[in-house]
Amino acid sequence: MCGICGCGEGHSHDHEHEHSHEHGPAHSHAPGLNPKRMVQIEQDILAKNNRYAATNRHYFEERGILALNLVSSPGSGKTTLLTETIARLKEEVAITVIEGDQQTARDAERIRATGVPALQINTGKGCHLDAHRVGHALESLQPKHQSVLFIENVGNLVCPSAFDLGEAHKVVILSVTEGEDKPLKYPDMFHAADLMILNKTDLLPYLDFDSEACIQFAKQVNPRIKVLSLSAKTGEGMEQWLRWLKAELELQRIAYA
Amino acid sequence: MHEMSLCESILQVLEQQAEVQRYRKVKTVWLEIGALAGVEIEALRFSFDMVVLGSLAEHARLEIIEIPGQAWCLPCGCNVDVQQLYDVCPHCGSHQLQVNKGDHMRIKELEVE
């Protein structure tokens, strides 16, 4: 992660996990040579990302910030859902947005047009945001206490599932044009998410999409997942989503107070 | 394709441990990869060979120990084997399964010199 952007270790604490020990040489060698030996490591491959994520989570908890990691395939309507959400919520609640895309600042520009601060992270060849980059984004964005931070991840139903960013919840957005079997085809993401939003419900009359089957598949992968259906375009179902957001923000604020 | 960044993380651990454990070259890396960890083993092998080029682990052998998936079935109150996250309990057919094994990936040990 530091290897990607070339910066220093920043806010990490790299000195835990050094409990490994040597087995010593498996067989003897002449003195002066470097014998082969075994070294036990026992370290989670994602340990470094998870340490950054823990730092981010602590940052959010200290400030009563509700951080949500929005994940989906490309074209599910994440950015439209965000701009519509911001338009309805920004008078009541301070909002900031981190936008993740491989290239371009188009999404951050769309968010800034709504009047809230947004920072674009271009991952280049990377297929997901990681907790280290989000930590740096927080340094420059400085989200307000008791606010909502949306992190719009790279459009990808696979890779972002493995990377904790320190968010309170992953929210997976699935548009009804994508087919109801996506939770089974991409189970890791639906397993990692706490809320599934079925978007573009205004198109249902023109499609063969089976909403009930889709919800069934999602619960099969993740029995705890909650589901909301809405159309960011027509506004149908947006009220429930806003109520969910406010309730979650309230939980963060109670812990903060 | 997040296998590439996983391999970058692995290399960082190898380089960091080289100072602590005083080795100059990594010959073999043993990884434990859970069946439910969302990792494509072939992609991981491919990425590993690319990522370690020119490093202390160039030409290192990658040994992968696959850890089977396991979940706690709430209705049955016991652990059951699962291959996929959408599997049902083989005893009662319930989806109320909580994964408790096989969703991690770890560097287990190294052969170094």
mmCIF file of C-alpha atoms in Angstrom, chain A residues 97-248:
data_model
loop_
_atom_site.group_PDB
_atom_site.id
_atom_site.type_symbol
_atom_site.label_atom_id
_atom_site.label_comp_id
_atom_site.label_asym_id
_atom_site.label_seq_id
_atom_site.Cartn_x
_atom_site.Cartn_y
_atom_site.Cartn_z
ATOM 1 C CA VAL A 97 -17.660 12.102 -0.498
ATOM 2 C CA ILE A 98 -14.590 10.100 -1.505
ATOM 3 C CA GLU A 99 -14.808 8.935 -5.110
ATOM 4 C CA GLY A 100 -12.839 5.931 -6.318
ATOM 5 C CA ASP A 101 -12.391 5.308 -10.032
ATOM 6 C CA GLN A 102 -9.593 3.921 -12.127
ATOM 7 C CA GLN A 103 -9.489 7.095 -14.214
ATOM 8 C CA THR A 104 -11.048 10.586 -14.549
ATOM 9 C CA ALA A 105 -12.462 12.994 -11.981
ATOM 10 C CA ARG A 106 -15.923 12.953 -13.570
ATOM 11 C CA ASP A 107 -17.723 11.518 -10.533
ATOM 12 C CA ALA A 108 -16.113 13.922 -8.063
ATOM 13 C CA GLU A 109 -17.153 16.782 -10.365
ATOM 14 C CA ARG A 110 -20.751 15.503 -10.380
ATOM 15 C CA ILE A 111 -20.703 15.372 -6.573
ATOM 16 C CA ARG A 112 -19.126 18.837 -6.196
ATOM 17 C CA ALA A 113 -21.882 20.232 -8.428
ATOM 18 C CA THR A 114 -24.311 19.364 -5.586
ATOM 19 C CA GLY A 115 -22.335 21.686 -3.298
ATOM 20 C CA VAL A 116 -20.619 19.175 -1.002
ATOM 21 C CA PRO A 117 -16.859 18.507 -0.767
ATOM 22 C CA ALA A 118 -15.621 15.535 -2.769
ATOM 23 C CA LEU A 119 -12.192 14.056 -3.357
ATOM 24 C CA GLN A 120 -11.378 11.832 -6.300
ATOM 25 C CA ILE A 121 -8.961 8.946 -5.862
ATOM 26 C CA ASN A 122 -7.761 7.474 -9.139
ATOM 27 C CA THR A 123 -6.598 3.931 -8.547
ATOM 28 C CA GLY A 124 -4.934 3.678 -11.960
ATOM 29 C CA LYS A 125 -4.565 -0.016 -12.608
ATOM 30 C CA GLY A 126 -5.929 -0.857 -9.153
ATOM 31 C CA CYS A 127 -9.349 -2.474 -8.944
ATOM 32 C CA HIS A 128 -10.333 -1.310 -5.450
ATOM 33 C CA LEU A 129 -9.787 1.374 -2.813
ATOM 34 C CA ASP A 130 -7.635 0.452 0.167
ATOM 35 C CA ALA A 131 -7.703 1.784 3.720
ATOM 36 C CA HIS A 132 -4.373 3.573 3.368
ATOM 37 C CA ARG A 133 -5.574 5.754 0.495
ATOM 38 C CA VAL A 134 -8.801 6.505 2.315
ATOM 39 C CA GLY A 135 -6.754 7.595 5.355
ATOM 40 C CA HIS A 136 -4.878 10.098 3.220
ATOM 41 C CA ALA A 137 -8.138 11.330 1.678
ATOM 42 C CA LEU A 138 -9.443 12.023 5.201
ATOM 43 C CA GLU A 139 -6.407 14.213 5.920
ATOM 44 C CA SER A 140 -7.279 16.531 3.061
ATOM 45 C CA LEU A 141 -11.096 16.279 3.227
ATOM 46 C CA GLN A 142 -11.399 16.802 7.013
ATOM 47 C CA PRO A 143 -15.030 15.677 7.274
ATOM 48 C CA LYS A 144 -17.047 17.463 9.967
ATOM 49 C CA HIS A 145 -17.930 15.832 13.262
ATOM 50 C CA GLN A 146 -21.309 14.014 13.246
ATOM 51 C CA SER A 147 -21.435 14.041 9.450
ATOM 52 C CA VAL A 148 -21.935 11.401 6.770
ATOM 53 C CA LEU A 149 -19.013 10.254 4.629
ATOM 54 C CA PHE A 150 -19.827 8.310 1.482
ATOM 55 C CA ILE A 151 -16.960 6.347 -0.030
ATOM 56 C CA GLU A 152 -17.920 5.403 -3.578
ATOM 57 C CA ASN A 153 -15.690 2.447 -4.370
ATOM 58 C CA VAL A 154 -14.436 1.425 -7.813
ATOM 59 C CA GLY A 155 -17.225 -0.190 -9.846
ATOM 60 C CA ASN A 156 -16.357 -3.856 -9.346
ATOM 61 C CA LEU A 157 -18.385 -6.605 -7.665
ATOM 62 C CA VAL A 158 -15.330 -8.693 -6.767
ATOM 63 C CA CYS A 159 -12.185 -7.047 -5.417
ATOM 64 C CA PRO A 160 -13.479 -4.301 -3.078
ATOM 65 C CA SER A 161 -15.145 -6.962 -0.913
ATOM 66 C CA ALA A 162 -11.780 -8.024 0.554
ATOM 67 C CA PHE A 163 -10.623 -4.563 1.628
ATOM 68 C CA ASP A 164 -11.963 -3.063 4.833
ATOM 69 C CA LEU A 165 -11.777 0.739 4.665
ATOM 70 C CA GLY A 166 -12.918 1.324 8.250
ATOM 71 C CA GLU A 167 -16.522 1.947 7.210
ATOM 72 C CA ALA A 168 -19.534 1.311 9.444
ATOM 73 C CA HIS A 169 -21.219 -0.633 6.630
ATOM 74 C CA LYS A 170 -20.646 -1.795 3.112
ATOM 75 C CA VAL A 171 -23.723 -0.966 1.044
ATOM 76 C CA VAL A 172 -24.035 -2.958 -2.180
ATOM 77 C CA ILE A 173 -26.073 -1.386 -4.959
ATOM 78 C CA LEU A 174 -27.553 -3.685 -7.583
ATOM 79 C CA SER A 175 -29.583 -2.264 -10.444
ATOM 80 C CA VAL A 176 -32.475 -4.339 -11.722
ATOM 81 C CA THR A 177 -31.013 -4.328 -15.241
ATOM 82 C CA GLU A 178 -28.161 -6.548 -14.011
ATOM 83 C CA GLY A 179 -30.123 -9.767 -13.403
ATOM 84 C CA GLU A 180 -31.379 -11.302 -10.171
ATOM 85 C CA ASP A 181 -28.661 -13.958 -9.924
ATOM 86 C CA LYS A 182 -25.806 -11.513 -9.192
ATOM 87 C CA PRO A 183 -25.726 -12.303 -5.436
ATOM 88 C CA LEU A 184 -24.963 -15.933 -6.291
ATOM 89 C CA LYS A 185 -22.473 -15.083 -9.031
ATOM 90 C CA TYR A 186 -20.569 -12.592 -6.848
ATOM 91 C CA PRO A 187 -21.197 -13.982 -3.360
ATOM 92 C CA ASP A 188 -18.195 -12.367 -1.647
ATOM 93 C CA MET A 189 -19.565 -8.866 -2.086
ATOM 94 C CA PHE A 190 -23.088 -9.698 -0.938
ATOM 95 C CA HIS A 191 -21.615 -11.612 1.986
ATOM 96 C CA ALA A 192 -19.562 -8.569 3.032
ATOM 97 C CA ALA A 193 -22.411 -6.027 2.724
ATOM 98 C CA ASP A 194 -24.899 -5.123 5.453
ATOM 99 C CA LEU A 195 -27.408 -3.456 3.120
ATOM 100 C CA MET A 196 -28.401 -4.178 -0.463
ATOM 101 C CA ILE A 197 -30.085 -1.455 -2.482
ATOM 102 C CA LEU A 198 -32.052 -2.584 -5.526
ATOM 103 C CA ASN A 199 -31.828 0.455 -7.779
ATOM 104 C CA LYS A 200 -33.615 1.548 -10.975
ATOM 105 C CA THR A 201 -36.923 -0.025 -9.895
ATOM 106 C CA ASP A 202 -38.685 2.343 -12.339
ATOM 107 C CA LEU A 203 -37.445 -0.011 -15.097
ATOM 108 C CA LEU A 204 -39.052 -3.132 -13.590
ATOM 109 C CA PRO A 205 -42.125 -3.053 -15.904
ATOM 110 C CA TYR A 206 -39.807 -3.449 -18.912
ATOM 111 C CA LEU A 207 -37.662 -6.266 -17.510
ATOM 112 C CA ASP A 208 -37.967 -9.886 -16.456
ATOM 113 C CA PHE A 209 -36.105 -9.130 -13.217
ATOM 114 C CA ASP A 210 -37.460 -11.220 -10.321
ATOM 115 C CA SER A 211 -37.004 -9.032 -7.222
ATOM 116 C CA GLU A 212 -38.150 -11.705 -4.787
ATOM 117 C CA ALA A 213 -35.712 -14.255 -6.179
ATOM 118 C CA CYS A 214 -32.918 -11.673 -6.036
ATOM 119 C CA ILE A 215 -33.599 -10.931 -2.362
ATOM 120 C CA GLN A 216 -33.794 -14.668 -1.675
ATOM 121 C CA PHE A 217 -30.385 -15.192 -3.329
ATOM 122 C CA ALA A 218 -28.853 -12.327 -1.344
ATOM 123 C CA LYS A 219 -30.170 -13.770 1.940
ATOM 124 C CA GLN A 220 -28.873 -17.177 0.935
ATOM 125 C CA VAL A 221 -25.360 -15.711 0.765
ATOM 126 C CA ASN A 222 -25.855 -13.435 3.757
ATOM 127 C CA PRO A 223 -28.797 -14.132 6.093
ATOM 128 C CA ARG A 224 -28.230 -10.798 7.893
ATOM 129 C CA ILE A 225 -28.406 -8.551 4.817
ATOM 130 C CA LYS A 226 -31.093 -5.852 4.780
ATOM 131 C CA VAL A 227 -32.727 -4.822 1.513
ATOM 132 C CA LEU A 228 -34.178 -1.560 0.212
ATOM 133 C CA SER A 229 -35.706 -1.079 -3.247
ATOM 134 C CA LEU A 230 -35.682 2.338 -4.858
ATOM 135 C CA SER A 231 -35.364 4.415 -7.974
ATOM 136 C CA ALA A 232 -32.887 7.267 -7.595
ATOM 137 C CA LYS A 233 -34.334 8.692 -10.809
ATOM 138 C CA THR A 234 -38.043 8.892 -9.878
ATOM 139 C CA GLY A 235 -37.479 9.128 -6.114
ATOM 140 C CA GLU A 236 -39.610 6.049 -5.357
ATOM 141 C CA GLY A 237 -38.290 4.373 -2.204
ATOM 142 C CA MET A 238 -35.778 7.164 -1.457
ATOM 143 C CA GLU A 239 -37.584 8.036 1.788
ATOM 144 C CA GLN A 240 -36.780 4.641 3.361
ATOM 145 C CA TRP A 241 -33.126 4.958 2.351
ATOM 146 C CA LEU A 242 -32.930 8.425 3.943
ATOM 147 C CA ARG A 243 -34.555 7.073 7.102
ATOM 148 C CA TRP A 244 -32.012 4.234 7.210
ATOM 149 C CA LEU A 245 -29.171 6.757 6.800
ATOM 150 C CA LYS A 246 -30.471 9.036 9.545
ATOM 151 C CA ALA A 247 -30.983 6.098 11.912
ATOM 152 C CA GLU A 248 -27.430 4.873 11.303
#
